[in-house]
Short mmCIF file of C-alpha atoms in Angstrom, two decimals:
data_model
loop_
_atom_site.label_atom_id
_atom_site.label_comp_id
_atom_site.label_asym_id
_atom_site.label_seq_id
_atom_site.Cartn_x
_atom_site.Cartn_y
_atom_site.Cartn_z
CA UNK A 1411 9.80 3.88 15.27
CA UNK A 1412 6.48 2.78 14.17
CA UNK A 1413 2.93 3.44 15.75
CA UNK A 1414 -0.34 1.47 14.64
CA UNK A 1415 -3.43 2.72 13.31
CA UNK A 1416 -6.29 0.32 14.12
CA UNK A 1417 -7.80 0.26 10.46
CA UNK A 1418 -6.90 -1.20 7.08
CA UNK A 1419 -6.03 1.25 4.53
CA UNK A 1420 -7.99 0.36 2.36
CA UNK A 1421 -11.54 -2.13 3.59
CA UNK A 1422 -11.87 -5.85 2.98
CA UNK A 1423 -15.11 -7.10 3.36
CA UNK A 1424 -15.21 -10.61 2.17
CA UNK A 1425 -18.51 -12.61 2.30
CA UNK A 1426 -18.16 -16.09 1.09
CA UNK A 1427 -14.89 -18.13 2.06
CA UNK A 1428 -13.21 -20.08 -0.25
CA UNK A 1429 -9.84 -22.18 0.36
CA UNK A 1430 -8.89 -22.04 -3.04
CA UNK A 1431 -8.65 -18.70 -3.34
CA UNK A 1432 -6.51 -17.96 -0.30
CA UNK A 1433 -4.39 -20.42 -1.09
CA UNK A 1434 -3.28 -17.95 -4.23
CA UNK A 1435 -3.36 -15.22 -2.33
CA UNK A 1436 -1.17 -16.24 0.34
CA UNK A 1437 1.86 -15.39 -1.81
CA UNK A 1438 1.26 -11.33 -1.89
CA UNK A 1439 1.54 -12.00 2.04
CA UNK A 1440 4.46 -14.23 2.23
CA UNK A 1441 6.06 -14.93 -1.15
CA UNK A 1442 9.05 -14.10 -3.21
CA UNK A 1443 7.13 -10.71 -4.49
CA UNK A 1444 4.63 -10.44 -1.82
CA UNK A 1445 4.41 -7.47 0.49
CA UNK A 1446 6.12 -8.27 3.43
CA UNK A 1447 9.33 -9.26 1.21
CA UNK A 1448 9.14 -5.65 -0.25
CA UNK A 1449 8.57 -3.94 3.59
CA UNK A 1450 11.81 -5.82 4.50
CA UNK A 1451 13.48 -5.07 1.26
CA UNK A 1452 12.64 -1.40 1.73
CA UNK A 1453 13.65 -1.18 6.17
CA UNK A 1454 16.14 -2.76 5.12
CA UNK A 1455 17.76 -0.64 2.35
CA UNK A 1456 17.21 2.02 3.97
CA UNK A 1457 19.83 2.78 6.38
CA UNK A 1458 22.80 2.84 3.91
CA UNK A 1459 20.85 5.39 1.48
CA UNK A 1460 21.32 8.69 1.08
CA UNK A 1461 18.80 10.48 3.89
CA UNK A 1462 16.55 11.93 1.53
CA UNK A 1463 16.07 8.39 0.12
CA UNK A 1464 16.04 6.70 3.01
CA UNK A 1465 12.78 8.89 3.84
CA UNK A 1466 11.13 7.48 1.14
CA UNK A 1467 12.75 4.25 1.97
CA UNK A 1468 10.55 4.42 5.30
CA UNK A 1469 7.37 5.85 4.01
CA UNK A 1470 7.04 3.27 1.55
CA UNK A 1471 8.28 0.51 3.67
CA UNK A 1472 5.65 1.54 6.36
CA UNK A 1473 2.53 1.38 3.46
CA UNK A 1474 4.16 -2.33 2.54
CA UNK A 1475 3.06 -3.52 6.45
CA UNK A 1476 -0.02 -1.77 6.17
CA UNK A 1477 -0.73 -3.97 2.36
CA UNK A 1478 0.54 -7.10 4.27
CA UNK A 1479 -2.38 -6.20 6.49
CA UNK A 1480 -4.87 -6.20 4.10
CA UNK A 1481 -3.65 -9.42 2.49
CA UNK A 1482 -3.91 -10.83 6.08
CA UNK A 1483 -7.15 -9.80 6.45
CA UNK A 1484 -8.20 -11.21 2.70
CA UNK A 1485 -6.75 -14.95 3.47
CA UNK A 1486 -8.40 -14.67 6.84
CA UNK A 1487 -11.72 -13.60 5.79
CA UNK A 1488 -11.50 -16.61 3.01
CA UNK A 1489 -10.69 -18.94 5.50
CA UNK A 1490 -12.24 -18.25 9.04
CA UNK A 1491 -15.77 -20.25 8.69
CA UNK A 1492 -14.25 -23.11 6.61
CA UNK A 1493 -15.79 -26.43 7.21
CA UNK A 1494 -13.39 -29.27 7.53
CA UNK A 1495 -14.71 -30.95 4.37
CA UNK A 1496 -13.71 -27.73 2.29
CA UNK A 1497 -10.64 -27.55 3.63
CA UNK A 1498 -9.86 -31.03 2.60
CA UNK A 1499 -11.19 -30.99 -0.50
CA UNK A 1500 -9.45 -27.83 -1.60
CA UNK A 1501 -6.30 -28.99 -0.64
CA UNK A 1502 -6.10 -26.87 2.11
CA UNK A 1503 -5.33 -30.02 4.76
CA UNK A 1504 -1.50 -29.76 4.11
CA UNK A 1505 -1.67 -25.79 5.56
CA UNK A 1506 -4.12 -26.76 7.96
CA UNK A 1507 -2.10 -29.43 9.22
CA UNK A 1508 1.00 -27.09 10.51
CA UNK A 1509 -1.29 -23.53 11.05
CA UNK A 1510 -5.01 -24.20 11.99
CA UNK A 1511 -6.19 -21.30 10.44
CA UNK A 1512 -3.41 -19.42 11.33
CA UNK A 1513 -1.64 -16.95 8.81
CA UNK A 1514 1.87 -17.94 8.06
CA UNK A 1515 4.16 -16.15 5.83
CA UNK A 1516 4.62 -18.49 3.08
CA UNK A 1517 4.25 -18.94 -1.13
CA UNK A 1518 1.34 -20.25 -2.94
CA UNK A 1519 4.12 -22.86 -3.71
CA UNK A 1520 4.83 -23.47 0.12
CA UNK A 1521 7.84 -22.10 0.27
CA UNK A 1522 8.38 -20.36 3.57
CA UNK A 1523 9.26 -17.01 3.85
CA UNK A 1524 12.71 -15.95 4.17
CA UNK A 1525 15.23 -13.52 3.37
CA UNK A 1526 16.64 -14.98 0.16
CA UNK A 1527 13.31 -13.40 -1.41
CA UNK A 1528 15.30 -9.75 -1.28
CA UNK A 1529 18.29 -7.93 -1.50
CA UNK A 1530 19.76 -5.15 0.58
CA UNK A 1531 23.14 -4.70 -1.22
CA UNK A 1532 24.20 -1.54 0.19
CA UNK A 1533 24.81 0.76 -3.22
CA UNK A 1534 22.37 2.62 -3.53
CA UNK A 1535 21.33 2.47 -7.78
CA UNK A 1536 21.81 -1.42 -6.97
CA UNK A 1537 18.84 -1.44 -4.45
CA UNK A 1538 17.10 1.10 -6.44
CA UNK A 1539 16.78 -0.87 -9.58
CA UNK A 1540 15.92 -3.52 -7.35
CA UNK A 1541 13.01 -2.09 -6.20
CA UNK A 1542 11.51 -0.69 -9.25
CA UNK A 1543 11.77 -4.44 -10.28
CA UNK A 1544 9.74 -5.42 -7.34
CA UNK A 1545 7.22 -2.99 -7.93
CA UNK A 1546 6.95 -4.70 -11.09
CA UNK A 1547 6.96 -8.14 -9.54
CA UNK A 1548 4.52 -7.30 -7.17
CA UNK A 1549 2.34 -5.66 -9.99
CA UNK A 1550 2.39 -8.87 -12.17
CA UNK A 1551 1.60 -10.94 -9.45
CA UNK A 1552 -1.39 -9.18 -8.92
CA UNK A 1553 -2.36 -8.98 -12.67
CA UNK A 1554 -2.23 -12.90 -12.56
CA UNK A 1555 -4.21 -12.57 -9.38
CA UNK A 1556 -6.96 -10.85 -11.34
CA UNK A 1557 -6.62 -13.27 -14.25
CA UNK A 1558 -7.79 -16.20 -11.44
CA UNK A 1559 -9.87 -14.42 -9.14
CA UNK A 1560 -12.97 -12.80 -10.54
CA UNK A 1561 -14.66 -11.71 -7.51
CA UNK A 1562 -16.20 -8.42 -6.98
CA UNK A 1563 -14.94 -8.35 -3.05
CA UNK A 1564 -11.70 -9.85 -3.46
CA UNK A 1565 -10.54 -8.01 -7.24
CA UNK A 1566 -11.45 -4.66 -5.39
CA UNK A 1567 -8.63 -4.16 -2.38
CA UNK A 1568 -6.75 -6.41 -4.88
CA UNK A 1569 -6.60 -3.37 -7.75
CA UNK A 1570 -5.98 -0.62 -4.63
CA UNK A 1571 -2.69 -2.60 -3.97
CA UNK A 1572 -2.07 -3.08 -7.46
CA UNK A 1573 -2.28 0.83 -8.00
CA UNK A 1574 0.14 1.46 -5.43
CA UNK A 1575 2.68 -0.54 -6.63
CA UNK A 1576 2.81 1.56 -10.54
CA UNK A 1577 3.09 4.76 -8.11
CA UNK A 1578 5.67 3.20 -6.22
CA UNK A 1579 7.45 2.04 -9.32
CA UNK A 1580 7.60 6.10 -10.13
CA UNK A 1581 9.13 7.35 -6.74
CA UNK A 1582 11.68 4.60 -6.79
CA UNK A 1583 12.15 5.59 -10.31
CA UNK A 1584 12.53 9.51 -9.38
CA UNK A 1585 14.44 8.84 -6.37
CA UNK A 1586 16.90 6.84 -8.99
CA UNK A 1587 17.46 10.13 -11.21
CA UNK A 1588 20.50 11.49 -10.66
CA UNK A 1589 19.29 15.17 -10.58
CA UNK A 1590 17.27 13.59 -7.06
CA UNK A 1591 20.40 12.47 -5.53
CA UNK A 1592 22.11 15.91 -6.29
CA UNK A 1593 19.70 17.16 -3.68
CA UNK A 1594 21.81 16.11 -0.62
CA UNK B 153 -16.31 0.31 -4.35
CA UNK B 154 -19.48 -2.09 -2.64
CA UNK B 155 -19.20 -1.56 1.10
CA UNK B 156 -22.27 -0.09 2.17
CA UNK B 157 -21.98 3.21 4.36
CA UNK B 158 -25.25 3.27 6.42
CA UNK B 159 -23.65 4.07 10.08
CA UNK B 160 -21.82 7.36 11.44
CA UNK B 161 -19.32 5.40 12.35
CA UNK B 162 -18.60 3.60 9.09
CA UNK B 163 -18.97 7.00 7.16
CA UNK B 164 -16.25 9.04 9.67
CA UNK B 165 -14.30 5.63 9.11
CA UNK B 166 -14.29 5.82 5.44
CA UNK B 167 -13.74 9.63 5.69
CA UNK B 168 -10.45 9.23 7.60
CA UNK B 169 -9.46 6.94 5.40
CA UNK B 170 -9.51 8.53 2.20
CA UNK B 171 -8.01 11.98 3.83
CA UNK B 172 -4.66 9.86 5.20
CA UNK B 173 -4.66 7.99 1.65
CA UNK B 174 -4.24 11.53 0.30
CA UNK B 175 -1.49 12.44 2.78
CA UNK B 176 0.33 9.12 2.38
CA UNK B 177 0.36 9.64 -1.42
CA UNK B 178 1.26 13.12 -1.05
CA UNK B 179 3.99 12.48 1.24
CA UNK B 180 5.68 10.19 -0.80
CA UNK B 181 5.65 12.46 -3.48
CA UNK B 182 7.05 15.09 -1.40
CA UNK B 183 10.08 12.55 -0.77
CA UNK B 184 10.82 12.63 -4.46
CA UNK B 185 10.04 16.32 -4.67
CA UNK B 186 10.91 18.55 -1.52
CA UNK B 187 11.02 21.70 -2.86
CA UNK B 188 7.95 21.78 -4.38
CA UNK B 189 5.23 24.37 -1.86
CA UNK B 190 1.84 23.62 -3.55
CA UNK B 191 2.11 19.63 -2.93
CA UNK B 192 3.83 20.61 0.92
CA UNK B 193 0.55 22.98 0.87
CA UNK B 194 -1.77 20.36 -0.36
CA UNK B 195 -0.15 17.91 2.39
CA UNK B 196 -0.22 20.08 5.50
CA UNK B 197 -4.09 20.96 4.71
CA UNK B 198 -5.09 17.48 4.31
CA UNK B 199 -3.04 16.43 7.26
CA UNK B 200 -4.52 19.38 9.86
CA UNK B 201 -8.24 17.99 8.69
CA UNK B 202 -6.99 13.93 9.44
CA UNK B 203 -5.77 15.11 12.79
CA UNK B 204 -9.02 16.45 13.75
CA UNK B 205 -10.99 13.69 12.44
CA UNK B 206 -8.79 10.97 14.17
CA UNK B 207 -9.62 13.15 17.72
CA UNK B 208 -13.59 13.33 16.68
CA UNK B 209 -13.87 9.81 16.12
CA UNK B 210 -11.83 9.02 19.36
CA UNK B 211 -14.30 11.41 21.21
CA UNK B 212 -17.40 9.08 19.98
CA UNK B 213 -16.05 5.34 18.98
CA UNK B 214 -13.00 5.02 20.92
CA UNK B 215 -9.64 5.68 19.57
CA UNK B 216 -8.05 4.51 16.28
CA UNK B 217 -4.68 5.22 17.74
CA UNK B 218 -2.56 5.10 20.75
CA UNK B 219 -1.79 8.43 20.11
CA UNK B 220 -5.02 9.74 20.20
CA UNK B 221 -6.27 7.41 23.18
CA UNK B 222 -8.16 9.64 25.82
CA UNK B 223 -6.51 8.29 29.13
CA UNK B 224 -8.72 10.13 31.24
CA UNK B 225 -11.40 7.56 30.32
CA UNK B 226 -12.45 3.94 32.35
CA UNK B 227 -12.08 1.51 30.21
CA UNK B 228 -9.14 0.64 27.96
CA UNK B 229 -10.97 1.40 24.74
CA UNK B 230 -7.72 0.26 22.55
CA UNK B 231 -7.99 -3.51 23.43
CA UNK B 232 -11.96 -3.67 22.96
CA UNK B 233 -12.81 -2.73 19.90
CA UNK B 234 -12.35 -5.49 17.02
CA UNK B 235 -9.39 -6.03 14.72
CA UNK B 236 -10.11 -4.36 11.30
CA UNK B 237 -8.95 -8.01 10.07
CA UNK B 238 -12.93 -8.80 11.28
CA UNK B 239 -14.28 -6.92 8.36
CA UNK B 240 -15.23 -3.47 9.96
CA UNK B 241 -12.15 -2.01 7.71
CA UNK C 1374 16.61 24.97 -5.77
CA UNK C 1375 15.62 21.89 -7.90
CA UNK C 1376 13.74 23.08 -10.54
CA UNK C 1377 11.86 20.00 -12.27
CA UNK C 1378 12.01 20.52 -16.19
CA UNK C 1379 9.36 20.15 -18.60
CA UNK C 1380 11.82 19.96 -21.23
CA UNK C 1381 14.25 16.80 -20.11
CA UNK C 1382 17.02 16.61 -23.03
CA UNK C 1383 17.02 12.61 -22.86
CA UNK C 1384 19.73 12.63 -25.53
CA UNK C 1385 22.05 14.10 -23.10
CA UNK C 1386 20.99 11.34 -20.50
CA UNK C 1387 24.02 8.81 -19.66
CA UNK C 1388 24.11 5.55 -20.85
CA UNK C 1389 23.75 2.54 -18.89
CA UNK C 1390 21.52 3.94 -15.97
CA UNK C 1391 17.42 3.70 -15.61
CA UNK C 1392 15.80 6.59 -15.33
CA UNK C 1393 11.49 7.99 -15.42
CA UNK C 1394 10.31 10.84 -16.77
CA UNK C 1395 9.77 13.26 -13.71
CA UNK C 1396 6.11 13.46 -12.49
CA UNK C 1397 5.11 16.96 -12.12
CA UNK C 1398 1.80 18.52 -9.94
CA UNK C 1399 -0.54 18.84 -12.85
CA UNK C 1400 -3.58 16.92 -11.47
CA UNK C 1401 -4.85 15.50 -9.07
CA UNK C 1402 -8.12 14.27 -8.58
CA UNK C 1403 -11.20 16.16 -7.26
CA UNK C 1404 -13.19 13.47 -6.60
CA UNK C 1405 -11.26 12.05 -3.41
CA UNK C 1406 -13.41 9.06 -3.06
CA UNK C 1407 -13.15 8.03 -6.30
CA UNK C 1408 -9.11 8.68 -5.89
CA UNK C 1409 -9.26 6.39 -2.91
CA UNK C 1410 -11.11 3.56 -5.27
CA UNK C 1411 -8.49 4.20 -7.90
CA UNK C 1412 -5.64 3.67 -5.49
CA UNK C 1413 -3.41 6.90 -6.40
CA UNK C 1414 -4.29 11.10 -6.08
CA UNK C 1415 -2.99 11.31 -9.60
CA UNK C 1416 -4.56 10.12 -12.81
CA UNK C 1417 -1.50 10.51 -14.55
CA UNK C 1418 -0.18 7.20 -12.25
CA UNK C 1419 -3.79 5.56 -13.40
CA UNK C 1420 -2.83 2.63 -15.09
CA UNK C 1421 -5.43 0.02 -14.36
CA UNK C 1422 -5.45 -3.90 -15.01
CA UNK C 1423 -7.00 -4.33 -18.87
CA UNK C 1424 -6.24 -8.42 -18.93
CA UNK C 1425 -4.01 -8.27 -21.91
CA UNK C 1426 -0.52 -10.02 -22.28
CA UNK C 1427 0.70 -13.33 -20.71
CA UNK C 1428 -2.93 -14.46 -21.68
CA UNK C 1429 -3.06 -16.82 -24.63
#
């Protein structure tokens, strides 16, 4: 089971709001490669692993909540003092219209978020492999982040997360090798 | 890094975070690699010295956990304090 | 007990599976704060964002 630590991992402390911005970064919360699809992928996965890789199933899973946190907490920070002119003219309205300012897991696209964004196939090099390639998703998706987005407040907890996912990348990686498995 | 640390509180904030950062890495290396004593070593030190720093902040700013909530006090600390969505990490 | 090699004989490696190179615990960084910044203990796993490829 799970208990909550009231913190973010890692601090966002976002001055200016800006519509645009969170409309990009939306996706790491609720997109195809974002960090909720990779905490589900992982929970998920995890029961039909081997136990020692189900542990690190779980401890990464957990950290993935704790990154959709901070995401949260950027596309809230960049949109709680909007005006309604900004949000209009940003093209913010069509969000607006269904949420408020409310976060909702969705894509940059729109695209709501739902389970098709991950697999849990139940063999255990299968969901492996697939989640050193969403460690790389995730890890591209930030590097185009940080092609877009050029400020200091934002690109900071944005290169934390984009760390973890290259050390994540490794355990999944290690936990692949066959010498890891012979462990059990 | 731009925050600025100029309170106790946001210094023993920051502290606690960077210890359990260490533990959290250190633990999922340890899932890759159990048998190896200097990184379980390296874990269990860094993990005694977030323990005590979660209870010391509880003691003075409330607690960051329910785990570490003092429920001999008045007032239900937990639901007061603001969401670290609100920018005070 | 699982010793992690130095020496891994990739030639003897199957085909047709993934693997990494093991990590092993030969640093970590001193400077915790500036670990915390980096986003991993390890410089070894320090691979930060230098704006190249997929940028024409």
């Amino acid at each position: 089971m799970w208990n909550y630590e009231k913190r973010l991992q890692y601090p966002v402390k976002i001055t200016q709001p800006n519509a645009k911005l969170a409309q990009v970064i939306i996706s790491q919360f609720g997109g195809p490669d974002g960090e909720l699809a990779a905490s589900m992928r992982y929970l998920s996965q995890r029961y039909t692993m081997p136990f020692n890789v189900a542990g690190l199933l779980t401890d990464i899973g957990t950290e993935e909540l704790a990154h959709m946190e901070m995401i949260s907490a950027i596309v809230y920070q960049l949109t709680k003092d909007l005006s309604m002119d900004e949000i209009e003219s940003y093209g913010f309205d069509k969000y607006y219209v269904d949420h408020t300012l409310a976060l909702w897991p969705q894509s940059a696209g729109g695209v709501p978020f739902n389970s098709c964004f991950f697999q849990s196939k139940g063999d255990a090099i299968t969901d492996l492999t697939e989640d050193m390639a969403a460690e790389q998703k995730a890890r591209s998706t930030y590097d185009n982040i940080l092609r877009l987005i050029h400020d200091q407040e934002i690109c900071d907890p944005i290169r934390f997360l984009r760390a973890r996912e290259i050390v994540h990348f490794q355990r999944f990686g290690e936990a692949n090798r066959e010498d890891c498995s012979e462990l059990v | 890094m731009n925050f600025k640390m100029n309170t106790e509180q946001e210094n023993m904030l920051h502290d606690i975070s960077v210890v359990d950062f260490v533990t959290v890495e250190m633990a999922e290396y340890l899932d890759t690699h159990p048998m190896d004593r200097e990184a379980m070593e390296y874990f269990n030190h860094y993990m005694r010295m977030k323990n005590q720093m979660m209870r010391d902040y509880a003691n003075k700013y409330g607690p960051l956990s329910l785990s570490v909530a003092d429920n001999s006090c008045k007032e239900w600390k937990w639901a007061l304090q603001p969401m670290p969505w609100e920018g005070g990490c | 007990m699982q010793d992690y090699n130095f020496n891994e004989y990739f030639d003897r490696f199957p085909l047709a599976m993934a693997y990494v190179p093991w990590q092993h615990l030969t640093q970590i960084y001193e400077d915790l704060d500036k670990a915390f910044c980096t986003g991993t203990i390890f410089p070894e796993l320090t691979k930060p964002f230098t704006g190249r490829r997929c940028v024409k």
